Amino acid sequence: MKNIPHENILLFKSCLVNVEYPGVESSTRYLFDHLGVEYQVHPDQSCCTGLGYYYDLFDQYSTLALAARNFYLARESEHTNITTLCATCYAILKKSLHLLNSNEKARSKVNEILEEAGLSHMKYEANMLSSEENIFHIVEVLYSKREQISQKIKKDFSKIKVASHHACHYCKIYPEQSITSSRNPMLLDELADCCGVKVVDWYDFKKATCGAGFSQRFANRDLSLSATRDKLYALEGKADVLLHMCPNCQMQFDRYQPVLEKELGRKIGLIHLNIAQLAALAMGADPYEVVGIQTHTIPVEDLIDKIKDIE
Amino acid sequence: MIIMTNNSPQVEYIPPVYKEKRLRHSKNPDKIGVFLCRCGDNISNIIDMEKLKSSIKADFVAEFENLCSINCRRHIREEIIEHDLDRVAIVACSPLTHLKTFQNYADPLNPHMVEMINLREQCSWVHTDQEKATKKAIEVTRAGIEKLKNAQALDKIIRQTEKSAAIFGGGISGITAALSLANQGIKSCIIEKKPTIGGNMVKIGKVFSPEKLAEECALCILNPIINEVINHKNIHIMTRTNLLRAGRKATHFKLILEKDTGLVHEERCIACGKCAEVCPVEVPDEWNQKMTTRKAIYKTFPQAVPDVYTIDRENCIECGMCAEACKMGAIDFKLKPEVIPFQAGNIIIATGHENYDLNKRPEYGYHRFDDVISQMDLSRILGVNGPTQGELLRISDGKVPDKVVMIQCTGSRDEKADGKRYCSKVCCMIALKHASIIREHYPDTEVVICYTDLRTVGMYENYLRYVQDKGLKLIRGRPGEVSKKDGKLVVRVEDTLEGKPLDIETDMVVLSEAIEPSAGTMRIARKLNVGMNQDLFIKEKHAKIKPVNTDMGRIFVCGTAQGPKDITDSVAQANAAAAKVSEEIESGTEAEPPVAVIETSKCDLCGKCRNICGFKAVYKDEENMAVDPMACRGCGACAGQCPQEAIEIKGINDQELYAQIKALLSDKEEGEIRILAFLDNVGYTAADTIGYNRINYPEAIRIIRIPSINRIMSHHLMYAFNQGADGILMAEYPDECMLEAHKAKIKELTEKIAAEGIPNDRLRFYKAYAPHYRGLNKQFHRFYEDIRAEAKI
Amino acid sequence: MMEKKHKKSQHSLVREIKDNLRASPDLGIKRCMQCGLCTSNCPAARHSDYDPREMVKKVLDNNLEVLDNPDIWNCFYCYTCASNCPVNNSPSLINQILREKILNTGGNVSRVAEFIEFGYNYVEKGVGTIPSTFFQDLVDDFGEDYPKLKHDLPDIRRKLGLKEYNLKGEAAAEVKNILKASGFTQRLEKLKKIA
């Protein structure tokens, strides 16, 4: 397995975490604080552009130039282990570094853009950072700390059944770099196992997309929901919680589940949590002040009621 | 000492070593004879023979019409004897066509005392200006004579390969090779790491037969061959045996083998099976693909050879019940693995293949769903000696499936991580074989094959038609996953001919798993230092013309150790490997210079020579570095690497090179251009072909034949430049196994010449191809024109 | 002459894709053997007439009709096709490049029109946002709790100890300048005009 850092981490803010599930960020900070992971959030960091990129709106150069600026902030603040909350940020940044390092033409064009913007000091030189060694997802950091997590569990989740939804942009864009197989992703399952949760390791459509499809959710709602339906129906009665590692997927399931339940005429009854939220809850974090369950559409309270302190 | 009897019985054949000494140390130098050939008028119509003749300084000069004609043989011999000639120069045509002829004509002289000067291909056929051509001819002839004066007499190197072979792997390939060798009187030893011989073939039940359009019983074909093997006086079988170490000698290999005993005295065991009856340990049986169990003491299958029980140490709990039950006292827990030194003249690698680990394609659910099985699993299920006695039953519920879907290319033709890029070659036929058996015996069971391309090459196309007639559904599409819904397996695939994604519900899925190199193949390749290809099969020396040779002399390969193939091809290749071993023993015993020779006293064993040699001719023979003359091409790469200057290339020494260079650049006139072309055999052949086609090139081109550019050092080139060379062209065929050495050489020479202040375009390198003589000709012209253009400025 | 010219343009779509910055040099598009594995796993193919294999075929055939096919706008960009393509092709990436080509030549701009606001928001604040044009759709689906959540968000974030995420001052100006220099702002204007 690749080397996962525990210090000099730049916790990379995510647009959808910001406004939909801010509890994912606060849970991550809670976990990092409790696990001795040294990190920083940079106030000047801009978004990765991922949503816009996949809305077919952002061109590659604009995305690259903004990435170069963020890479500058990481270098300047000496927190070069960029760790994302969102799978799309993860892949966008990996691709950006890969291009900046390997494509000389792209690199000089980006540096021209920065110069024209009056930001010559932000210019990027090849291999200042590495696509393989400087971009991580928070799940990887948590996974590398799984032993420690399992020792800090305070809540009894043993009666809860969870299934996992592994984000496509983490597993499928750079499959050779992810620490789980894209063919049979088990990263969240193993992490959940460390939290003392019963895991449904396989279900039909486990590897399939959440259905958000970036613009599809808005421009092609029915198509988008068809894909979401595949997964939710396959999980009906199989699990209590579906675990996430990307705010876009979490939003798709948590917000649209009632729509699909209405259409189905019965409750599917899944609760949606990010793995960081689950781990924080298991370690005893406050549901409202840390985990942020108040922004969820499917109420998490039922689950909170079920879990008791470990004697 | 050989006495010449032909014309003058009193003439004694003086051994070359003696003659050489005389040249160096006595005041009377060797007598040189020069024989000129007009070649009809092929040479004389352009070259002024009189002028040429008068320019030659030698002890004897004569001119002939057709020097290669058989009556000239008598002339040459007579003159050698009459004038007591020690060395002869043949001024005629290309050594590639006639050197052997003239070496024969010049007998009793040592073959290396004959030098051919190529006036036909390199002067009269490529130049039209008589005066210039004659001038060049004079210089070329002088260079040849100077080279000849410095030539060393060398003896042929004789080596007798030991008449025996070690065959690694006791599958159909190894067995076939052993039997062929044994029948030719060559002692063969089959070394097998498993407890029994027979390999994969004993497991597969039926084999496809396009000839009979039927499936035949594999064991029924194999058993008589195995019986022949066990009874053959020239074959020794060692099972449960691994190779620990291998050493290479001039005439044989020294192997250190380790034979595990399986805690049973083989000679005492009568295979009564009482031991297994009482053994309390049950483990999954690999022979039935773990669908059944066996005991910790077991015999692989009823017809196993050797017919003895063996203990699987990993699972044995050493309770001793078997030992108690054994009336023969064959079981002995104190038995230790035995280390056996073994010697063999040749090696055949027949270590076979393994089946692809289906865990690497978890989307097909092999380990998730009971009724997703591999073709090998299905072979066992359909085998009458298998877990269901040959009945097609589902593992999950023991029912006959209504529908079976087969997925081709599982792990094959896949560039992704853990995939195999190659086609496994046999899976299409295996799927069809099983489809045929199922349709024959279970007409109510539907069989669907999802394929990308159906590869039933050659006669196997008949078999495809035969199985299609039995009723077979073919879907062209590569499935993405196997899932389970409401108790049914679901295969998700696009029918690409319809352009429709499908969810095919089925009762059983069979994955056509890729063939991959066995762990044993990779291990043995590393131990024997035999090259593997990028997919880690044993690499043949040449895919077309040396398909069973490895890159290591006297080590051969056959069967699936070399790549995926079916039984037919494995058997053919095994027979070919045996033929090659036999050829090695019977005739492959003479090596000719140029070859590298290591002076052991100077050598400090740094190993650089061994590392650079792509022909794997250099090896460490106990204390010393040694060169296998059979493998050595005399290219000189090792000599260039040797920091101790301990390596000499016999057959083309430095003095010869210097003498040639100097003479080819002599008499250079004001404003004249001289380009030296160092050509390897392929380059030289291309140059000859320019001559056959009577294509002109500038007289400035002067050719020196070398074994390889690796032979040339920067000091040779600097000497040439200092002697007046305007340019140097080095042309060589890009031999795959020496590519790295070539690249390093080109870099080294370029840098060193540049450091001496020679402009970099004065040293050029060219990849020569025999048929592409026009390319070489273009190089000659371009080089000449470039230098001329530069001189004008 | 005519024939030669025609021949040259035969591979232009493939070449355009291979030369696009988004594509990696080892993209296996030319090695596609139409096995259909991409389609078998594709959520859009499962639920619409989109067929990634067919799209790649049209690209390989240099069939420009592919640009007019509305189905290509159904791709989810989930990369499932790319993750197990046996020849290392990526229909998802090809799709992105085709859509970019269409938009750059002024085609199907209405499809992205409603997302243009995302661009303007980003230029101003340096963060991604869901365009307000969709807000009512979301409220219709998610219910009245959703606008309430948006209203309460600053309080919730404060409670969770999270700071402001919109860029301000110098940082915002930097982002704005970059997007101006990269031509993005101009691109937005152009798209807006066509839309």
mmCIF file with all atom_site columns, N, CA, C and O in Angstrom, chain A residues 18-20 46-47 54 56-58 62 69 95 169 172 211 215-216 220-221 230, chain C residues 22 47 73-75 77 79-80 99 111 115 122 126 141 146 150 157 174 182 187:
data_model
loop_
_atom_site.group_PDB
_atom_site.id
_atom_site.type_symbol
_atom_site.label_atom_id
_atom_site.label_alt_id
_atom_site.label_comp_id
_atom_site.label_asym_id
_atom_site.label_entity_id
_atom_site.label_seq_id
_atom_site.pdbx_PDB_ins_code
_atom_site.Cartn_x
_atom_site.Cartn_y
_atom_site.Cartn_z
_atom_site.occupancy
_atom_site.B_iso_or_equiv
_atom_site.pdbx_formal_charge
_atom_site.auth_seq_id
_atom_site.auth_comp_id
_atom_site.auth_asym_id
_atom_site.auth_atom_id
_atom_site.pdbx_PDB_model_num
ATOM 1   N N  . ASN A 1 18  ? -19.318 21.971 2.030   1.00 0.00 ? 18  ASN A N  1
ATOM 2   C CA . ASN A 1 18  ? -19.595 23.291 2.609   1.00 0.00 ? 18  ASN A CA 1
ATOM 3   C C  . ASN A 1 18  ? -21.086 23.530 2.832   1.00 0.00 ? 18  ASN A C  1
ATOM 4   O O  . ASN A 1 18  ? -21.494 23.949 3.905   1.00 0.00 ? 18  ASN A O  1
ATOM 5   N N  . VAL A 1 19  ? -21.876 23.266 1.780   1.00 0.00 ? 19  VAL A N  1
ATOM 6   C CA . VAL A 1 19  ? -23.260 23.723 1.845   1.00 0.00 ? 19  VAL A CA 1
ATOM 7   C C  . VAL A 1 19  ? -24.283 22.621 2.070   1.00 0.00 ? 19  VAL A C  1
ATOM 8   O O  . VAL A 1 19  ? -25.417 22.905 2.419   1.00 0.00 ? 19  VAL A O  1
ATOM 9   N N  . GLU A 1 20  ? -23.899 21.368 1.867   1.00 0.00 ? 20  GLU A N  1
ATOM 10  C CA . GLU A 1 20  ? -24.875 20.291 2.053   1.00 0.00 ? 20  GLU A CA 1
ATOM 11  C C  . GLU A 1 20  ? -24.612 19.491 3.326   1.00 0.00 ? 20  GLU A C  1
ATOM 12  O O  . GLU A 1 20  ? -25.518 19.268 4.120   1.00 0.00 ? 20  GLU A O  1
ATOM 13  N N  . SER A 1 46  ? -9.338  27.848 -3.298  1.00 0.00 ? 46  SER A N  1
ATOM 14  C CA . SER A 1 46  ? -10.562 27.878 -4.104  1.00 0.00 ? 46  SER A CA 1
ATOM 15  C C  . SER A 1 46  ? -11.004 26.449 -4.390  1.00 0.00 ? 46  SER A C  1
ATOM 16  O O  . SER A 1 46  ? -10.256 25.495 -4.165  1.00 0.00 ? 46  SER A O  1
ATOM 17  N N  . CYS A 1 47  ? -12.211 26.303 -4.896  1.00 0.00 ? 47  CYS A N  1
ATOM 18  C CA . CYS A 1 47  ? -12.723 24.960 -5.190  1.00 0.00 ? 47  CYS A CA 1
ATOM 19  C C  . CYS A 1 47  ? -11.974 24.341 -6.364  1.00 0.00 ? 47  CYS A C  1
ATOM 20  O O  . CYS A 1 47  ? -11.328 25.025 -7.142  1.00 0.00 ? 47  CYS A O  1
ATOM 21  N N  . TYR A 1 54  ? -17.322 19.058 -14.924 1.00 0.00 ? 54  TYR A N  1
ATOM 22  C CA . TYR A 1 54  ? -18.200 17.992 -15.425 1.00 0.00 ? 54  TYR A CA 1
ATOM 23  C C  . TYR A 1 54  ? -19.578 18.492 -15.834 1.00 0.00 ? 54  TYR A C  1
ATOM 24  O O  . TYR A 1 54  ? -20.402 17.721 -16.308 1.00 0.00 ? 54  TYR A O  1
ATOM 25  N N  . ASP A 1 56  ? -19.478 20.427 -18.135 1.00 0.00 ? 56  ASP A N  1
ATOM 26  C CA . ASP A 1 56  ? -18.955 20.774 -19.470 1.00 0.00 ? 56  ASP A CA 1
ATOM 27  C C  . ASP A 1 56  ? -18.718 22.272 -19.597 1.00 0.00 ? 56  ASP A C  1
ATOM 28  O O  . ASP A 1 56  ? -18.728 22.827 -20.689 1.00 0.00 ? 56  ASP A O  1
ATOM 29  N N  . LEU A 1 57  ? -18.541 22.941 -18.468 1.00 0.00 ? 57  LEU A N  1
ATOM 30  C CA . LEU A 1 57  ? -18.412 24.386 -18.463 1.00 0.00 ? 57  LEU A CA 1
ATOM 31  C C  . LEU A 1 57  ? -16.949 24.816 -18.379 1.00 0.00 ? 57  LEU A C  1
ATOM 32  O O  . LEU A 1 57  ? -16.503 25.686 -19.116 1.00 0.00 ? 57  LEU A O  1
ATOM 33  N N  . PHE A 1 58  ? -16.210 24.180 -17.477 1.00 0.00 ? 58  PHE A N  1
ATOM 34  C CA . PHE A 1 58  ? -14.803 24.545 -17.306 1.00 0.00 ? 58  PHE A CA 1
ATOM 35  C C  . PHE A 1 58  ? -13.932 23.835 -18.335 1.00 0.00 ? 58  PHE A C  1
ATOM 36  O O  . PHE A 1 58  ? -14.108 22.645 -18.577 1.00 0.00 ? 58  PHE A O  1
ATOM 37  N N  . SER A 1 62  ? -8.370  26.300 -17.508 1.00 0.00 ? 62  SER A N  1
ATOM 38  C CA . SER A 1 62  ? -8.856  27.070 -16.358 1.00 0.00 ? 62  SER A CA 1
ATOM 39  C C  . SER A 1 62  ? -8.744  26.235 -15.085 1.00 0.00 ? 62  SER A C  1
ATOM 40  O O  . SER A 1 62  ? -8.286  26.703 -14.043 1.00 0.00 ? 62  SER A O  1
ATOM 41  N N  . ARG A 1 69  ? -2.745  27.394 -8.606  1.00 0.00 ? 69  ARG A N  1
ATOM 42  C CA . ARG A 1 69  ? -2.814  28.372 -7.509  1.00 0.00 ? 69  ARG A CA 1
ATOM 43  C C  . ARG A 1 69  ? -2.962  27.649 -6.169  1.00 0.00 ? 69  ARG A C  1
ATOM 44  O O  . ARG A 1 69  ? -2.266  27.968 -5.193  1.00 0.00 ? 69  ARG A O  1
ATOM 45  N N  . LYS A 1 95  ? -5.332  14.617 -11.612 1.00 0.00 ? 95  LYS A N  1
ATOM 46  C CA . LYS A 1 95  ? -5.176  14.831 -13.050 1.00 0.00 ? 95  LYS A CA 1
ATOM 47  C C  . LYS A 1 95  ? -4.393  16.128 -13.297 1.00 0.00 ? 95  LYS A C  1
ATOM 48  O O  . LYS A 1 95  ? -3.520  16.177 -14.165 1.00 0.00 ? 95  LYS A O  1
ATOM 49  N N  . HIS A 1 169 ? -15.311 8.476  -8.615  1.00 0.00 ? 169 HIS A N  1
ATOM 50  C CA . HIS A 1 169 ? -14.113 9.244  -8.992  1.00 0.00 ? 169 HIS A CA 1
ATOM 51  C C  . HIS A 1 169 ? -12.909 8.929  -8.112  1.00 0.00 ? 169 HIS A C  1
ATOM 52  O O  . HIS A 1 169 ? -11.790 9.290  -8.445  1.00 0.00 ? 169 HIS A O  1
ATOM 53  N N  . LYS A 1 172 ? -12.394 4.768  -9.838  1.00 0.00 ? 172 LYS A N  1
ATOM 54  C CA . LYS A 1 172 ? -12.394 4.395  -11.257 1.00 0.00 ? 172 LYS A CA 1
ATOM 55  C C  . LYS A 1 172 ? -11.534 5.263  -12.169 1.00 0.00 ? 172 LYS A C  1
ATOM 56  O O  . LYS A 1 172 ? -11.254 4.868  -13.294 1.00 0.00 ? 172 LYS A O  1
ATOM 57  N N  . GLY A 1 211 ? -25.694 8.056  -9.489  1.00 0.00 ? 211 GLY A N  1
ATOM 58  C CA . GLY A 1 211 ? -26.686 8.574  -10.417 1.00 0.00 ? 211 GLY A CA 1
ATOM 59  C C  . GLY A 1 211 ? -26.669 10.082 -10.557 1.00 0.00 ? 211 GLY A C  1
ATOM 60  O O  . GLY A 1 211 ? -27.330 10.637 -11.445 1.00 0.00 ? 211 GLY A O  1
ATOM 61  N N  . SER A 1 215 ? -24.356 17.049 -14.385 1.00 0.00 ? 215 SER A N  1
ATOM 62  C CA . SER A 1 215 ? -25.479 17.786 -14.971 1.00 0.00 ? 215 SER A CA 1
ATOM 63  C C  . SER A 1 215 ? -26.753 16.928 -15.064 1.00 0.00 ? 215 SER A C  1
ATOM 64  O O  . SER A 1 215 ? -27.851 17.466 -15.136 1.00 0.00 ? 215 SER A O  1
ATOM 65  N N  . GLN A 1 216 ? -26.582 15.599 -15.047 1.00 0.00 ? 216 GLN A N  1
ATOM 66  C CA . GLN A 1 216 ? -27.766 14.738 -15.228 1.00 0.00 ? 216 GLN A CA 1
ATOM 67  C C  . GLN A 1 216 ? -28.817 14.968 -14.146 1.00 0.00 ? 216 GLN A C  1
ATOM 68  O O  . GLN A 1 216 ? -30.013 14.970 -14.410 1.00 0.00 ? 216 GLN A O  1
ATOM 69  N N  . ASN A 1 220 ? -31.444 16.023 -16.509 1.00 0.00 ? 220 ASN A N  1
ATOM 70  C CA . ASN A 1 220 ? -31.936 14.724 -16.968 1.00 0.00 ? 220 ASN A CA 1
ATOM 71  C C  . ASN A 1 220 ? -32.417 13.932 -15.758 1.00 0.00 ? 220 ASN A C  1
ATOM 72  O O  . ASN A 1 220 ? -32.004 12.808 -15.523 1.00 0.00 ? 220 ASN A O  1
ATOM 73  N N  . ARG A 1 221 ? -33.276 14.567 -14.972 1.00 0.00 ? 221 ARG A N  1
ATOM 74  C CA . ARG A 1 221 ? -33.617 14.053 -13.639 1.00 0.00 ? 221 ARG A CA 1
ATOM 75  C C  . ARG A 1 221 ? -34.051 12.587 -13.656 1.00 0.00 ? 221 ARG A C  1
ATOM 76  O O  . ARG A 1 221 ? -33.623 11.785 -12.820 1.00 0.00 ? 221 ARG A O  1
ATOM 77  N N  . ASP A 1 230 ? -31.687 1.879  -9.023  1.00 0.00 ? 230 ASP A N  1
ATOM 78  C CA . ASP A 1 230 ? -31.051 0.547  -9.113  1.00 0.00 ? 230 ASP A CA 1
ATOM 79  C C  . ASP A 1 230 ? -30.413 0.179  -7.782  1.00 0.00 ? 230 ASP A C  1
ATOM 80  O O  . ASP A 1 230 ? -30.599 -0.913 -7.251  1.00 0.00 ? 230 ASP A O  1
ATOM 81  N N  . ARG C 2 22  ? -7.217  16.795 -22.359 1.00 0.00 ? 22  ARG C N  1
ATOM 82  C CA . ARG C 2 22  ? -7.867  15.935 -21.360 1.00 0.00 ? 22  ARG C CA 1
ATOM 83  C C  . ARG C 2 22  ? -7.449  14.475 -21.511 1.00 0.00 ? 22  ARG C C  1
ATOM 84  O O  . ARG C 2 22  ? -7.495  13.713 -20.554 1.00 0.00 ? 22  ARG C O  1
ATOM 85  N N  . HIS C 2 47  ? -30.339 2.685  -18.940 1.00 0.00 ? 47  HIS C N  1
ATOM 86  C CA . HIS C 2 47  ? -31.600 3.399  -18.795 1.00 0.00 ? 47  HIS C CA 1
ATOM 87  C C  . HIS C 2 47  ? -31.908 4.364  -19.935 1.00 0.00 ? 47  HIS C C  1
ATOM 88  O O  . HIS C 2 47  ? -32.830 5.156  -19.821 1.00 0.00 ? 47  HIS C O  1
ATOM 89  N N  . TRP C 2 73  ? -25.325 12.967 -24.580 1.00 0.00 ? 73  TRP C N  1
ATOM 90  C CA . TRP C 2 73  ? -25.460 13.859 -23.428 1.00 0.00 ? 73  TRP C CA 1
ATOM 91  C C  . TRP C 2 73  ? -26.001 13.135 -22.202 1.00 0.00 ? 73  TRP C C  1
ATOM 92  O O  . TRP C 2 73  ? -26.256 13.750 -21.171 1.00 0.00 ? 73  TRP C O  1
ATOM 93  N N  . ASN C 2 74  ? -26.162 11.802 -22.322 1.00 0.00 ? 74  ASN C N  1
ATOM 94  C CA . ASN C 2 74  ? -26.667 11.032 -21.178 1.00 0.00 ? 74  ASN C CA 1
ATOM 95  C C  . ASN C 2 74  ? -25.570 10.449 -20.297 1.00 0.00 ? 74  ASN C C  1
ATOM 96  O O  . ASN C 2 74  ? -25.850 9.885  -19.248 1.00 0.00 ? 74  ASN C O  1
ATOM 97  N N  . CYS C 2 75  ? -24.336 10.554 -20.739 1.00 0.00 ? 75  CYS C N  1
ATOM 98  C CA . CYS C 2 75  ? -23.234 9.964  -19.958 1.00 0.00 ? 75  CYS C CA 1
ATOM 99  C C  . CYS C 2 75  ? -23.165 10.620 -18.582 1.00 0.00 ? 75  CYS C C  1
ATOM 100 O O  . CYS C 2 75  ? -23.308 11.830 -18.450 1.00 0.00 ? 75  CYS C O  1
ATOM 101 N N  . TYR C 2 77  ? -20.494 10.504 -16.604 1.00 0.00 ? 77  TYR C N  1
ATOM 102 C CA . TYR C 2 77  ? -19.091 10.759 -16.246 1.00 0.00 ? 77  TYR C CA 1
ATOM 103 C C  . TYR C 2 77  ? -18.693 9.970  -14.996 1.00 0.00 ? 77  TYR C C  1
ATOM 104 O O  . TYR C 2 77  ? -17.973 10.478 -14.135 1.00 0.00 ? 77  TYR C O  1
ATOM 105 N N  . TYR C 2 79  ? -17.105 7.040  -15.178 1.00 0.00 ? 79  TYR C N  1
ATOM 106 C CA . TYR C 2 79  ? -15.839 6.370  -15.507 1.00 0.00 ? 79  TYR C CA 1
ATOM 107 C C  . TYR C 2 79  ? -15.859 4.857  -15.285 1.00 0.00 ? 79  TYR C C  1
ATOM 108 O O  . TYR C 2 79  ? -14.814 4.230  -15.249 1.00 0.00 ? 79  TYR C O  1
ATOM 109 N N  . THR C 2 80  ? -17.049 4.287  -15.109 1.00 0.00 ? 80  THR C N  1
ATOM 110 C CA . THR C 2 80  ? -17.091 2.826  -14.948 1.00 0.00 ? 80  THR C CA 1
ATOM 111 C C  . THR C 2 80  ? -16.539 2.163  -16.214 1.00 0.00 ? 80  THR C C  1
ATOM 112 O O  . THR C 2 80  ? -15.795 1.188  -16.140 1.00 0.00 ? 80  THR C O  1
ATOM 113 N N  . ARG C 2 99  ? -18.352 16.533 -26.260 1.00 0.00 ? 99  ARG C N  1
ATOM 114 C CA . ARG C 2 99  ? -19.261 17.589 -25.803 1.00 0.00 ? 99  ARG C CA 1
ATOM 115 C C  . ARG C 2 99  ? -18.559 18.939 -25.852 1.00 0.00 ? 99  ARG C C  1
ATOM 116 O O  . ARG C 2 99  ? -19.149 19.946 -26.252 1.00 0.00 ? 99  ARG C O  1
ATOM 117 N N  . ARG C 2 111 ? -28.089 23.069 -23.479 1.00 0.00 ? 111 ARG C N  1
ATOM 118 C CA . ARG C 2 111 ? -27.884 22.034 -22.461 1.00 0.00 ? 111 ARG C CA 1
ATOM 119 C C  . ARG C 2 111 ? -27.087 22.593 -21.273 1.00 0.00 ? 111 ARG C C  1
ATOM 120 O O  . ARG C 2 111 ? -27.302 22.190 -20.132 1.00 0.00 ? 111 ARG C O  1
ATOM 121 N N  . PHE C 2 115 ? -26.322 26.112 -16.489 1.00 0.00 ? 115 PHE C N  1
ATOM 122 C CA . PHE C 2 115 ? -25.183 25.932 -15.593 1.00 0.00 ? 115 PHE C CA 1
ATOM 123 C C  . PHE C 2 115 ? -24.204 27.112 -15.654 1.00 0.00 ? 115 PHE C C  1
ATOM 124 O O  . PHE C 2 115 ? -23.253 27.160 -14.892 1.00 0.00 ? 115 PHE C O  1
ATOM 125 N N  . TYR C 2 122 ? -18.434 31.132 -9.564  1.00 0.00 ? 122 TYR C N  1
ATOM 126 C CA . TYR C 2 122 ? -17.058 30.726 -9.273  1.00 0.00 ? 122 TYR C CA 1
ATOM 127 C C  . TYR C 2 122 ? -16.112 31.904 -9.480  1.00 0.00 ? 122 TYR C C  1
ATOM 128 O O  . TYR C 2 122 ? -15.224 32.158 -8.676  1.00 0.00 ? 122 TYR C O  1
ATOM 129 N N  . GLY C 2 126 ? -14.918 31.974 -6.068  1.00 0.00 ? 126 GLY C N  1
ATOM 130 C CA . GLY C 2 126 ? -13.940 30.891 -6.028  1.00 0.00 ? 126 GLY C CA 1
ATOM 131 C C  . GLY C 2 126 ? -14.475 29.596 -5.436  1.00 0.00 ? 126 GLY C C  1
ATOM 132 O O  . GLY C 2 126 ? -13.701 28.741 -5.008  1.00 0.00 ? 126 GLY C O  1
ATOM 133 N N  . ASP C 2 141 ? -38.455 18.524 -5.035  1.00 0.00 ? 141 ASP C N  1
ATOM 134 C CA . ASP C 2 141 ? -38.096 17.138 -4.723  1.00 0.00 ? 141 ASP C CA 1
ATOM 135 C C  . ASP C 2 141 ? -37.754 16.933 -3.248  1.00 0.00 ? 141 ASP C C  1
ATOM 136 O O  . ASP C 2 141 ? -38.149 15.939 -2.638  1.00 0.00 ? 141 ASP C O  1
ATOM 137 N N  . TYR C 2 146 ? -35.585 21.884 2.839   1.00 0.00 ? 146 TYR C N  1
ATOM 138 C CA . TYR C 2 146 ? -34.360 22.245 2.122   1.00 0.00 ? 146 TYR C CA 1
ATOM 139 C C  . TYR C 2 146 ? -34.089 23.754 2.151   1.00 0.00 ? 146 TYR C C  1
ATOM 140 O O  . TYR C 2 146 ? -32.992 24.166 2.545   1.00 0.00 ? 146 TYR C O  1
ATOM 141 N N  . LYS C 2 150 ? -30.943 25.773 4.021   1.00 0.00 ? 150 LYS C N  1
ATOM 142 C CA . LYS C 2 150 ? -30.090 26.794 3.404   1.00 0.00 ? 150 LYS C CA 1
ATOM 143 C C  . LYS C 2 150 ? -30.083 28.055 4.267   1.00 0.00 ? 150 LYS C C  1
ATOM 144 O O  . LYS C 2 150 ? -29.055 28.721 4.423   1.00 0.00 ? 150 LYS C O  1
ATOM 145 N N  . ARG C 2 157 ? -23.064 25.892 10.493  1.00 0.00 ? 157 ARG C N  1
ATOM 146 C CA . ARG C 2 157 ? -21.619 25.864 10.268  1.00 0.00 ? 157 ARG C CA 1
ATOM 147 C C  . ARG C 2 157 ? -20.876 26.451 11.456  1.00 0.00 ? 157 ARG C C  1
ATOM 148 O O  . ARG C 2 157 ? -19.828 25.942 11.879  1.00 0.00 ? 157 ARG C O  1
ATOM 149 N N  . GLU C 2 174 ? -7.552  37.138 -7.099  1.00 0.00 ? 174 GLU C N  1
ATOM 150 C CA . GLU C 2 174 ? -6.613  36.238 -7.781  1.00 0.00 ? 174 GLU C CA 1
ATOM 151 C C  . GLU C 2 174 ? -7.354  35.249 -8.681  1.00 0.00 ? 174 GLU C C  1
ATOM 152 O O  . GLU C 2 174 ? -6.993  35.048 -9.842  1.00 0.00 ? 174 GLU C O  1
ATOM 153 N N  . SER C 2 182 ? -7.231  33.003 -18.385 1.00 0.00 ? 182 SER C N  1
ATOM 154 C CA . SER C 2 182 ? -7.373  31.689 -19.034 1.00 0.00 ? 182 SER C CA 1
ATOM 155 C C  . SER C 2 182 ? -8.425  31.719 -20.138 1.00 0.00 ? 182 SER C C  1
ATOM 156 O O  . SER C 2 182 ? -8.581  30.746 -20.868 1.00 0.00 ? 182 SER C O  1
ATOM 157 N N  . ARG C 2 187 ? -15.284 32.866 -22.316 1.00 0.00 ? 187 ARG C N  1
ATOM 158 C CA . ARG C 2 187 ? -16.046 31.676 -22.713 1.00 0.00 ? 187 ARG C CA 1
ATOM 159 C C  . ARG C 2 187 ? -17.471 31.764 -22.159 1.00 0.00 ? 187 ARG C C  1
ATOM 160 O O  . ARG C 2 187 ? -18.444 31.464 -22.850 1.00 0.00 ? 187 ARG C O  1
#
